[in-house]
GROMACS .gro file of C-alpha atoms in nm:
model
  242
    1MET     CA    1  15.276   8.765  10.424
    2VAL     CA    2  15.212   8.812  10.073
    3LEU     CA    3  14.904   8.565  10.124
    4SER     CA    4  14.789   8.721  10.407
    5ALA     CA    5  14.790   9.051  10.211
    6LEU     CA    6  14.605   8.918   9.926
    7ALA     CA    7  14.350   8.762  10.165
    8CYS     CA    8  14.239   9.088  10.327
    9PRO     CA    9  14.115   9.271  10.004
   10LEU     CA   10  13.908   8.930   9.954
   11ALA     CA   11  13.755   8.910  10.272
   12GLY     CA   12  13.659   9.273  10.264
   13ALA     CA   13  13.521   9.234   9.934
   14ALA     CA   14  13.287   8.942  10.089
   15ASP     CA   15  13.195   9.158  10.373
   16LEU     CA   16  13.106   9.463  10.153
   17SER     CA   17  12.891   9.209   9.944
   18ALA     CA   18  12.696   9.088  10.238
   19PHE     CA   19  12.658   9.424  10.356
   20ALA     CA   20  12.520   9.560  10.062
   21ASN     CA   21  12.298   9.218  10.017
   22SER     CA   22  12.155   9.291  10.357
   23ALA     CA   23  12.104   9.657  10.283
   24ALA     CA   24  11.930   9.554   9.959
   25LEU     CA   25  11.711   9.315  10.146
   26ALA     CA   26  11.622   9.579  10.410
   27VAL     CA   27  11.487   9.792  10.141
   28LYS     CA   28  11.316   9.516   9.995
   29ALA     CA   29  11.148   9.433  10.317
   30ALA     CA   30  11.001   9.792  10.331
   31THR     CA   31  10.858   9.789  10.009
   32LEU     CA   32  10.692   9.407   9.986
   33SER     CA   33  10.397   9.414   9.790
   34ASP     CA   34  10.043   9.287   9.938
   35ALA     CA   35  10.109   8.948   9.727
   36GLU     CA   36  10.421   8.919   9.856
   37VAL     CA   37  10.326   8.958  10.213
   38VAL     CA   38  10.059   8.676  10.143
   39ASP     CA   39  10.324   8.468  10.000
   40LEU     CA   40  10.520   8.510  10.275
   41ALA     CA   41  10.225   8.437  10.513
   42THR     CA   42  10.156   8.114  10.340
   43ARG     CA   43  10.512   7.994  10.361
   44SER     CA   44  10.583   8.070  10.703
   45CYS     CA   45  10.271   7.969  10.848
   46ALA     CA   46  10.331   7.602  10.651
   47ALA     CA   47  10.689   7.606  10.820
   48MET     CA   48  10.541   7.662  11.169
   49ASP     CA   49  10.293   7.375  11.116
   50ARG     CA   50  10.579   7.141  11.022
   51SER     CA   51  10.765   7.224  11.376
   52ASN     CA   52  10.446   7.262  11.586
   53LYS     CA   53  10.187   6.962  11.678
   54ILE     CA   54   9.871   7.037  11.540
   55ALA     CA   55   9.538   6.921  11.689
   56ALA     CA   56   9.411   6.623  11.445
   57PRO     CA   57   9.092   6.710  11.262
   58GLY     CA   58   8.895   6.460  11.489
   59SER     CA   59   9.028   6.600  11.811
   60LYS     CA   60   8.816   6.759  12.071
   61TYR     CA   61   9.022   7.086  12.006
   62ALA     CA   62   8.973   7.084  11.646
   63LYS     CA   63   8.600   7.018  11.659
   64ARG     CA   64   8.569   7.250  11.948
   65LEU     CA   65   8.735   7.543  11.739
   66ALA     CA   66   8.564   7.464  11.416
   67ALA     CA   67   8.211   7.481  11.618
   68ALA     CA   68   8.299   7.804  11.807
   69LEU     CA   69   8.402   7.946  11.458
   70LYS     CA   70   8.088   7.839  11.268
   71PRO     CA   71   7.858   8.120  11.401
   72LEU     CA   72   8.097   8.387  11.248
   73LYS     CA   73   8.021   8.278  10.879
   74MET     CA   74   8.379   8.356  10.785
   75SER     CA   75   8.473   8.106  10.503
   76GLN     CA   76   8.725   8.335  10.431
   77PHE     CA   77   8.873   8.651  10.520
   78ASN     CA   78   9.090   8.931  10.328
   79GLY     CA   79   8.986   8.739   9.986
   80LYS     CA   80   9.144   8.406  10.121
   81LYS     CA   81   9.033   8.090  10.227
   82LEU     CA   82   8.984   8.058  10.618
   83ASP     CA   83   9.215   7.795  10.765
   84ALA     CA   84   9.203   7.766  11.116
   85LYS     CA   85   9.354   7.517  11.341
   86VAL     CA   86   9.500   7.458  11.707
   87TYR     CA   87   9.850   7.415  11.820
   88LEU     CA   88   9.915   7.181  12.097
   89ILE     CA   89  10.118   7.447  12.286
   90LYS     CA   90  10.026   7.546  12.657
   91ASP     CA   91  10.086   7.950  12.590
   92VAL     CA   92   9.772   8.169  12.579
   93ASN     CA   93   9.819   8.293  12.238
   94ALA     CA   94   9.673   8.295  11.891
   95PHE     CA   95   9.749   8.481  11.552
   96ALA     CA   96   9.620   8.527  11.202
   97MET     CA   97   9.802   8.571  10.882
   98ASP     CA   98   9.713   8.754  10.556
   99ASN     CA   99   9.684   8.429  10.376
  100GLY     CA  100   9.404   8.324  10.575
  101CYS     CA  101   9.609   8.133  10.849
  102ILE     CA  102   9.449   8.119  11.184
  103ARG     CA  103   9.642   7.924  11.449
  104VAL     CA  104   9.485   7.915  11.846
  105PHE     CA  105   9.699   7.769  12.094
  106ALA     CA  106   9.541   7.535  12.317
  107GLY     CA  107   9.655   7.690  12.642
  108LEU     CA  108   9.404   7.977  12.514
  109MET     CA  109   9.131   7.714  12.417
  110ASP     CA  110   9.178   7.578  12.775
  111LEU     CA  111   9.123   7.918  12.932
  112MET     CA  112   8.857   8.069  12.740
  113ASN     CA  113   8.471   7.975  12.654
  114ASP     CA  114   8.356   7.956  12.310
  115ASP     CA  115   8.240   8.336  12.314
  116GLU     CA  116   8.574   8.426  12.430
  117ILE     CA  117   8.716   8.233  12.158
  118ARG     CA  118   8.549   8.384  11.871
  119ALA     CA  119   8.644   8.732  12.044
  120VAL     CA  120   8.970   8.635  12.027
  121VAL     CA  121   8.980   8.534  11.661
  122GLY     CA  122   8.785   8.832  11.553
  123HIS     CA  123   9.052   9.031  11.722
  124GLU     CA  124   9.325   8.883  11.519
  125VAL     CA  125   9.142   8.854  11.199
  126GLY     CA  126   9.080   9.240  11.283
  127HIS     CA  127   9.434   9.310  11.262
  128VAL     CA  128   9.449   9.171  10.915
  129LEU     CA  129   9.137   9.333  10.793
  130LEU     CA  130   9.254   9.712  10.900
  131GLY     CA  131   9.611   9.620  10.755
  132HIS     CA  132   9.799   9.591  11.070
  133SER     CA  133   9.970   9.282  10.987
  134LYS     CA  134  10.149   9.410  10.708
  135LYS     CA  135  10.419   9.591  10.896
  136PRO     CA  136  10.509   9.325  11.142
  137MET     CA  137  10.571   9.085  10.824
  138GLN     CA  138  10.801   9.333  10.687
  139THR     CA  139  10.948   9.417  11.025
  140ALA     CA  140  11.050   9.031  11.038
  141TYR     CA  141  11.147   8.997  10.693
  142SER     CA  142  11.408   9.272  10.769
  143LEU     CA  143  11.526   9.108  11.050
  144GLN     CA  144  11.666   8.843  10.804
  145ALA     CA  145  11.883   9.148  10.696
  146ALA     CA  146  11.997   9.191  11.020
  147ARG     CA  147  12.112   8.854  11.041
  148GLY     CA  148  12.303   8.878  10.701
  149ALA     CA  149  12.100   8.628  10.550
  150ALA     CA  150  12.179   8.545  10.189
  151VAL     CA  151  11.849   8.605  10.036
  152ALA     CA  152  11.797   8.704   9.640
  153VAL     CA  153  11.652   9.038   9.717
  154SER     CA  154  11.449   8.960   9.390
  155ASP     CA  155  11.252   8.675   9.510
  156THR     CA  156  11.121   8.717   9.874
  157ALA     CA  157  11.006   8.382  10.037
  158ALA     CA  158  11.098   8.145   9.742
  159THR     CA  159  11.480   8.165   9.853
  160LEU     CA  160  11.440   8.131  10.231
  161SER     CA  161  11.501   7.810  10.384
  162GLN     CA  162  11.224   7.639  10.596
  163SER     CA  163  11.436   7.744  10.917
  164ASP     CA  164  11.443   8.083  10.792
  165LEU     CA  165  11.069   8.091  10.711
  166GLY     CA  166  10.993   7.932  11.061
  167ASP     CA  167  11.203   8.205  11.234
  168LEU     CA  168  10.989   8.483  11.024
  169GLY     CA  169  10.673   8.338  11.134
  170GLN     CA  170  10.798   8.362  11.517
  171LYS     CA  171  10.916   8.694  11.465
  172PHE     CA  172  10.545   8.770  11.330
  173ILE     CA  173  10.399   8.617  11.619
  174GLN     CA  174  10.598   8.827  11.862
  175ALA     CA  175  10.528   9.121  11.659
  176GLN     CA  176  10.388   9.429  11.895
  177PHE     CA  177  10.086   9.637  11.782
  178SER     CA  178  10.058   9.993  11.899
  179GLN     CA  179   9.763  10.075  12.136
  180SER     CA  180   9.570  10.244  11.915
  181GLN     CA  181   9.566   9.924  11.666
  182GLU     CA  182   9.481   9.712  11.943
  183THR     CA  183   9.202   9.928  12.041
  184ALA     CA  184   9.073   9.920  11.664
  185ALA     CA  185   9.099   9.507  11.621
  186ASP     CA  186   8.888   9.505  11.924
  187ASP     CA  187   8.646   9.754  11.801
  188GLN     CA  188   8.674   9.524  11.462
  189SER     CA  189   8.583   9.198  11.651
  190TYR     CA  190   8.316   9.370  11.819
  191GLY     CA  191   8.161   9.455  11.499
  192ILE     CA  192   8.209   9.099  11.361
  193LEU     CA  193   8.046   8.967  11.652
  194GLN     CA  194   7.761   9.231  11.636
  195LYS     CA  195   7.726   9.178  11.267
  196GLU     CA  196   7.616   8.811  11.318
  197LYS     CA  197   7.412   8.878  11.637
  198LEU     CA  198   7.641   8.700  11.853
  199SER     CA  199   7.726   8.796  12.203
  200ARG     CA  200   7.964   9.042  12.240
  201GLN     CA  201   8.014   8.978  12.614
  202GLY     CA  202   8.276   8.747  12.557
  203LEU     CA  203   8.507   9.052  12.480
  204VAL     CA  204   8.470   9.193  12.810
  205THR     CA  205   8.508   8.841  12.968
  206LEU     CA  206   8.801   8.782  12.775
  207PHE     CA  207   8.984   9.071  12.885
  208GLN     CA  208   8.889   9.016  13.249
  209LYS     CA  209   9.067   8.701  13.239
  210LEU     CA  210   9.361   8.849  13.088
  211ALA     CA  211   9.372   9.083  13.351
  212LYS     CA  212   9.449   8.786  13.574
  213LEU     CA  213   9.740   8.700  13.366
  214GLU     CA  214   9.887   9.029  13.298
  215GLY     CA  215  10.251   9.030  13.433
  216ALA     CA  216  10.312   8.678  13.275
  217ASP     CA  217  10.550   8.596  13.013
  218HIS     CA  218  10.300   8.625  12.717
  219SER     CA  219  10.372   8.806  12.409
  220MET     CA  220   9.979   8.833  12.365
  221PHE     CA  221  10.011   9.118  12.628
  222SER     CA  222  10.291   9.313  12.483
  223SER     CA  223  10.231   9.685  12.438
  224HIS     CA  224   9.863   9.621  12.462
  225PRO     CA  225   9.631   9.857  12.639
  226SER     CA  226   9.547   9.738  12.984
  227SER     CA  227   9.308   9.478  12.984
  228PRO     CA  228   9.064   9.606  13.230
  229ASP     CA  229   9.064   9.950  13.007
  230ARG     CA  230   8.948   9.720  12.730
  231ALA     CA  231   8.735   9.535  12.889
  232GLN     CA  232   8.543   9.878  12.993
  233HIS     CA  233   8.574  10.003  12.657
  234ILE     CA  234   8.374   9.711  12.528
  235GLN     CA  235   8.118   9.714  12.814
  236SER     CA  236   8.047  10.090  12.752
  237ARG     CA  237   7.994   9.982  12.384
  238ILE     CA  238   7.762   9.732  12.469
  239ASP     CA  239   7.569   9.942  12.733
  240LYS     CA  240   7.518  10.204  12.453
  241ASP     CA  241   7.426   9.971  12.175
  242GLY     CA  242   7.196   9.757  12.421
   0.00000   0.00000   0.00000
């Protein structure tokens, strides 16, 4: 009984310590600097690369993505060198991170033509350029606090395990943007294509194809404006701008 009585305060102290650490981590997540977000993006992207099969440089997917993106003339964005690769995953998805990491899934490439692939990448890059991607990374990082992860609050990614970093990346990919953010990213993609005098029609046909898939279990569609509405918005801009 005496041993049990002694154990209780110790257990309570451990619980309080874990709670305090999680609370501190949540505060840290909300105040991540831009440099820390880039560092987390770099490490989480690398962790996801290790756990997913990437199209080899000489493969048809890698060569096609490189050829599709070349006209965009984006050797870098957000001040970071562009690093675009293809995940050999059948899902229809793509993402961009603040460190220049762009990953396009093979399932999306199988569905889209090159104009549409450029439109998708322009959209994902648009989220980064417009500052939309910081909040999802903060949210993903704060979920480590909810899990009670033992992370030193003074040193972000350096103390996260590879598993934690991979989970962080997955949570980032699954993050939901607001409808206004999605529309703004669509317009950003339109502007990128227009600047390089590339076809903007790919944005329209992209959403027409996505409309046929809506209702399927794809994180790409979560909280997005309806695809027909997005297609109409872009078509109206094309009609106006000529």
